[in-house]
Backbone as JSON, one array per atom type, in Angstrom:
{
  "sequence": "MKNLIAITLILSALTLTSCQDCRDCQSTSTLNLNIEYFVLDNNGVYQINTTDSYTYSGIGAVASDLLLADSSSIEFANAISPVLTQEFCGQDLKDYNNTTFSYEQISGDTIGGLFKYSWTEEWDCQ",
  "N": [[40.23, -5.06, -31.41], [42.64, -6.16, -32.32], [44.41, -4.76, -30.72], [43.77, -5.76, -28.19], [44.55, -8.44, -28.45], [47.29, -8.08, -28.86], [48.04, -6.89, -26.42], [47.4, -8.98, -24.68], [49.23, -10.94, -25.56], [51.67, -9.67, -24.92], [51.45, -9.44, -22.11], [51.38, -12.16, -21.48], [53.92, -12.97, -22.31], [55.52, -11.47, -20.55], [54.74, -12.59, -18.12], [55.66, -15.24, -18.4], [58.45, -14.84, -18.59], [58.99, -13.73, -16.12], [58.61, -15.79, -14.38], [60.88, -17.31, -13.45], [63.0, -20.03, -12.52], [63.84, -20.13, -9.21], [66.05, -20.44, -6.42], [67.11, -21.01, -3.03], [70.39, -20.57, -2.04], [73.39, -21.77, -0.57], [76.65, -21.21, 0.68], [79.6, -22.96, 1.48], [82.65, -22.25, 2.8], [86.19, -22.62, 2.5], [89.03, -21.34, 3.8], [92.35, -20.52, 3.28], [95.52, -19.49, 4.5], [98.77, -18.54, 3.87], [101.59, -17.2, 5.25], [104.46, -15.61, 4.35], [107.55, -14.87, 5.63], [110.32, -12.73, 5.29], [113.95, -12.38, 5.05], [116.83, -10.33, 4.68], [119.5, -11.36, 2.76], [123.12, -11.84, 2.69], [123.82, -10.88, 0.2], [122.07, -8.91, -0.33], [119.56, -9.68, -1.13], [116.18, -10.57, -0.77], [115.14, -13.37, 1.06], [113.04, -16.19, 1.79], [112.34, -16.63, 5.14], [110.73, -17.73, 7.27], [107.57, -19.49, 7.41], [104.13, -19.24, 8.04], [101.08, -21.02, 8.45], [97.55, -21.12, 8.06], [94.18, -22.3, 8.4], [90.7, -22.1, 7.78], [87.29, -22.95, 8.01], [83.9, -22.38, 7.12], [80.35, -21.58, 7.12], [79.05, -19.64, 4.55], [80.05, -16.97, 2.3], [83.3, -15.77, 1.27], [84.43, -12.56, 2.09], [86.44, -10.76, 0.34], [87.53, -8.22, 0.71], [87.88, -8.0, 3.39], [90.08, -9.42, 4.1], [93.1, -9.36, 5.67], [96.45, -7.93, 5.73], [97.99, -8.28, 8.04], [99.51, -9.71, 10.61], [98.97, -9.53, 13.29], [96.29, -9.42, 13.78], [94.72, -11.66, 12.87], [91.72, -12.89, 12.01], [89.69, -15.02, 10.94], [86.95, -15.61, 10.99], [85.63, -13.2, 10.72], [85.95, -12.65, 8.04], [84.27, -14.28, 6.65], [81.18, -14.11, 5.18], [78.25, -13.08, 6.91], [75.82, -13.67, 5.79], [73.82, -16.28, 5.3], [72.26, -17.59, 3.37], [71.49, -17.1, -0.07], [69.34, -15.95, -2.62], [69.15, -17.18, -5.84], [68.39, -16.8, -9.27], [67.4, -17.84, -12.59], [70.0, -17.38, -14.94], [72.02, -16.84, -13.06], [71.44, -18.75, -11.1], [71.98, -21.08, -12.55], [74.73, -20.7, -12.85], [75.7, -20.88, -10.21], [74.58, -23.13, -8.88], [75.39, -26.08, -7.27], [78.19, -25.7, -7.59], [81.7, -25.14, -7.41], [83.87, -22.56, -6.55], [87.11, -21.18, -6.93], [89.55, -19.07, -5.46], [92.2, -16.61, -5.26], [94.32, -14.41, -3.44], [96.81, -12.04, -2.96], [98.65, -10.17, -0.69], [100.48, -7.61, 1.12], [104.03, -7.38, 1.84], [107.64, -7.78, 1.37], [108.78, -6.9, 3.69], [106.93, -6.74, 5.92], [105.71, -9.16, 5.61], [104.43, -11.56, 3.34], [101.22, -12.14, 2.41], [99.41, -14.8, 1.46], [96.46, -15.64, 0.36], [94.1, -18.2, -0.22], [91.05, -19.59, -1.32], [88.07, -21.59, -1.34], [84.71, -21.72, -2.45], [81.92, -23.56, -2.01], [78.93, -24.07, -3.49], [75.57, -24.82, -2.76], [72.33, -25.4, -3.79], [68.94, -25.27, -2.93]],
  "CA": [[40.49, -6.46, -31.19], [44.07, -6.38, -32.5], [45.08, -4.22, -29.54], [43.53, -6.69, -27.1], [45.41, -9.6, -28.69], [48.67, -7.64, -28.64], [48.21, -6.7, -24.97], [47.38, -10.32, -24.09], [50.51, -11.58, -25.88], [52.72, -8.99, -24.14], [51.3, -9.86, -20.72], [51.76, -13.58, -21.39], [55.38, -13.02, -22.41], [56.06, -10.95, -19.29], [54.47, -13.58, -17.08], [56.55, -16.38, -18.59], [59.83, -14.48, -18.3], [59.15, -13.42, -14.7], [58.48, -17.04, -13.62], [62.12, -18.05, -13.54], [63.28, -20.95, -11.43], [64.68, -19.51, -8.19], [66.34, -21.32, -5.28], [67.98, -20.5, -1.98], [71.7, -21.19, -2.16], [74.27, -21.56, 0.58], [78.04, -21.48, 0.39], [80.53, -23.38, 2.52], [83.95, -21.75, 2.35], [87.42, -23.02, 3.17], [89.97, -20.24, 3.62], [93.73, -20.85, 3.65], [96.46, -18.37, 4.5], [100.2, -18.79, 4.07], [102.34, -15.95, 5.41], [105.9, -15.8, 4.14], [108.38, -13.81, 6.22], [111.59, -12.67, 4.56], [115.13, -11.72, 5.61], [117.78, -9.87, 3.67], [120.73, -12.15, 2.87], [124.38, -11.1, 2.56], [123.91, -10.31, -1.14], [121.04, -7.88, -0.48], [118.38, -10.28, -1.74], [115.24, -11.1, 0.22], [114.91, -14.81, 1.04], [112.02, -16.62, 2.75], [112.91, -17.05, 6.41], [109.75, -18.63, 7.89], [106.23, -19.5, 6.85], [103.02, -19.64, 8.91], [99.9, -21.45, 7.69], [96.29, -21.14, 8.78], [93.02, -22.74, 7.64], [89.43, -21.88, 8.46], [86.11, -23.31, 7.22], [82.65, -21.91, 7.7], [79.23, -21.37, 6.22], [79.01, -18.28, 4.03], [81.03, -16.65, 1.25], [84.42, -14.95, 1.74], [84.45, -11.15, 1.71], [87.87, -10.57, 0.13], [87.99, -6.92, 1.19], [88.15, -8.12, 4.83], [91.3, -10.2, 4.3], [94.12, -8.39, 6.07], [97.87, -8.22, 5.63], [98.47, -7.9, 9.37], [99.5, -10.96, 11.37], [98.56, -9.3, 14.68], [94.83, -9.47, 13.92], [94.14, -12.66, 11.98], [90.42, -13.33, 12.51], [89.03, -15.5, 9.73], [85.49, -15.61, 11.09], [85.16, -11.9, 10.23], [86.05, -12.6, 6.58], [83.19, -15.09, 6.09], [79.94, -13.33, 5.19], [77.21, -13.6, 7.81], [74.63, -14.02, 5.01], [73.91, -17.73, 5.17], [71.66, -18.03, 2.11], [71.2, -16.1, -1.09], [68.44, -16.46, -3.65], [69.61, -17.02, -7.22], [67.38, -17.12, -10.28], [67.81, -17.81, -13.99], [71.39, -17.68, -15.27], [72.8, -16.87, -11.82], [71.21, -20.05, -10.5], [72.76, -22.05, -13.34], [76.16, -20.48, -12.59], [76.08, -21.19, -8.82], [74.03, -24.38, -8.37], [76.33, -27.2, -7.15], [79.43, -25.27, -8.21], [82.79, -24.72, -6.52], [84.7, -21.49, -7.09], [88.41, -21.03, -6.26], [90.06, -17.7, -5.53], [93.49, -16.31, -4.65], [94.61, -12.99, -3.22], [98.12, -11.85, -2.33], [98.86, -8.81, -0.21], [101.64, -7.47, 1.98], [105.31, -7.11, 1.19], [108.75, -8.57, 1.9], [109.18, -6.38, 5.01], [105.97, -7.17, 6.93], [105.25, -10.51, 5.32], [103.6, -11.73, 2.15], [100.02, -12.88, 2.8], [98.87, -15.5, 0.3], [95.17, -16.23, 0.66], [93.39, -18.97, -1.24], [89.83, -20.13, -0.73], [87.05, -22.18, -2.2], [83.32, -21.59, -2.06], [81.1, -24.63, -2.56], [77.55, -23.61, -3.46], [74.52, -25.82, -2.82], [71.04, -24.71, -3.92], [67.76, -26.1, -2.59]],
  "C": [[41.98, -6.77, -31.32], [44.84, -5.89, -31.29], [44.93, -5.17, -28.35], [44.41, -7.94, -27.23], [46.86, -9.24, -28.41], [48.96, -7.48, -27.15], [48.26, -8.06, -24.27], [48.71, -11.05, -24.35], [51.65, -10.97, -25.07], [52.65, -9.42, -22.68], [51.69, -11.32, -20.52], [53.28, -13.72, -21.43], [56.03, -12.54, -21.12], [55.88, -11.94, -18.16], [55.42, -14.76, -17.2], [57.99, -16.04, -18.24], [60.03, -14.16, -16.82], [59.04, -14.66, -13.83], [59.73, -17.88, -13.78], [62.25, -18.98, -12.34], [64.24, -20.25, -10.46], [64.87, -20.5, -7.04], [67.19, -20.56, -4.27], [69.28, -21.28, -2.03], [72.55, -20.83, -0.95], [75.68, -21.97, 0.19], [78.75, -21.96, 1.65], [81.92, -23.03, 2.01], [85.08, -22.35, 3.18], [88.48, -21.99, 2.79], [91.34, -20.67, 4.13], [94.59, -19.59, 3.57], [97.85, -18.89, 4.75], [100.88, -17.43, 4.15], [103.82, -16.28, 5.28], [106.64, -14.59, 4.7], [109.77, -13.88, 5.59], [112.69, -12.04, 5.41], [116.03, -11.34, 4.44], [119.07, -10.67, 3.83], [121.96, -11.26, 2.65], [124.57, -10.43, 1.21], [122.86, -9.23, -1.38], [119.77, -8.37, -1.15], [117.48, -10.83, -0.63], [115.02, -12.59, -0.01], [113.82, -15.15, 2.07], [112.73, -17.16, 3.99], [112.0, -18.07, 7.1], [108.41, -18.49, 7.19], [105.25, -19.95, 7.92], [101.84, -20.0, 8.03], [98.69, -21.53, 8.6], [95.2, -21.63, 7.84], [91.77, -22.51, 8.47], [88.31, -22.27, 7.5], [84.87, -22.8, 7.92], [81.57, -21.76, 6.65], [79.17, -19.91, 5.84], [80.08, -18.1, 2.97], [82.11, -15.74, 1.84], [84.27, -13.54, 1.21], [85.92, -10.75, 1.57], [88.39, -9.23, 0.61], [88.27, -6.93, 2.7], [89.38, -8.96, 5.13], [92.46, -9.23, 4.52], [95.53, -8.87, 5.79], [98.53, -7.77, 6.93], [98.37, -9.13, 10.26], [99.07, -10.76, 12.82], [97.05, -9.42, 14.87], [94.2, -10.44, 12.93], [92.87, -13.2, 12.62], [89.59, -13.74, 11.3], [87.51, -15.43, 9.8], [84.9, -14.29, 10.6], [85.17, -11.81, 8.71], [84.98, -13.45, 5.89], [81.89, -14.31, 6.25], [78.91, -13.93, 6.14], [75.91, -13.97, 7.08], [74.72, -15.51, 4.7], [73.29, -18.26, 3.89], [71.43, -16.83, 1.2], [70.27, -16.74, -2.11], [69.04, -16.15, -5.02], [68.51, -17.49, -8.15], [68.04, -17.15, -11.66], [69.26, -18.21, -14.2], [72.27, -17.72, -14.04], [72.64, -18.21, -11.12], [72.0, -21.13, -11.24], [74.25, -21.94, -13.05], [76.58, -20.97, -11.21], [75.65, -22.57, -8.35], [75.05, -25.51, -8.43], [77.67, -26.91, -7.82], [80.44, -24.89, -7.13], [83.63, -23.68, -7.24], [85.99, -21.43, -6.27], [88.95, -19.64, -6.5], [91.45, -17.63, -4.89], [93.64, -14.8, -4.5], [95.94, -12.9, -2.49], [98.24, -10.38, -1.93], [100.06, -8.8, 0.73], [102.89, -7.18, 1.18], [106.4, -7.93, 1.86], [109.19, -8.09, 3.29], [108.24, -6.89, 6.1], [105.47, -8.58, 6.75], [104.36, -10.5, 4.1], [102.45, -12.65, 2.51], [99.38, -13.48, 1.55], [97.6, -16.24, 0.72], [94.7, -17.07, -0.52], [92.14, -19.54, -0.56], [88.93, -20.7, -1.8], [85.68, -21.89, -1.59], [82.54, -22.69, -2.77], [79.64, -24.24, -2.37], [76.58, -24.78, -3.63], [73.18, -25.09, -2.82], [69.9, -25.71, -3.7], [66.51, -25.43, -3.1]]
}
């Protein structure tokens, strides 16, 4: 009898912990890029010569490993994840539901240009 009660309690606990609140969440991202181009001045110091700016918004999260430091192939649509919804449960749901995250990434150099990316992801869960 004790074993039956123990098994029932364990199964009840497992059932309660596995019934977490889960929702489908979607991110809308806004991606900004500022490229700073430099020239060497008469004192041998690099100075900013020109700056280009770009902005892109789309549904999905930014895949930071797809952000390039090459101005010849700027294609922001490729950097936004094609996964339109993700399911979050428990603590992950609490962390993402109706939350905005901000990120920054800098790559490149003073010779080819300094690529300063910044983006926000606004998460909405239904």
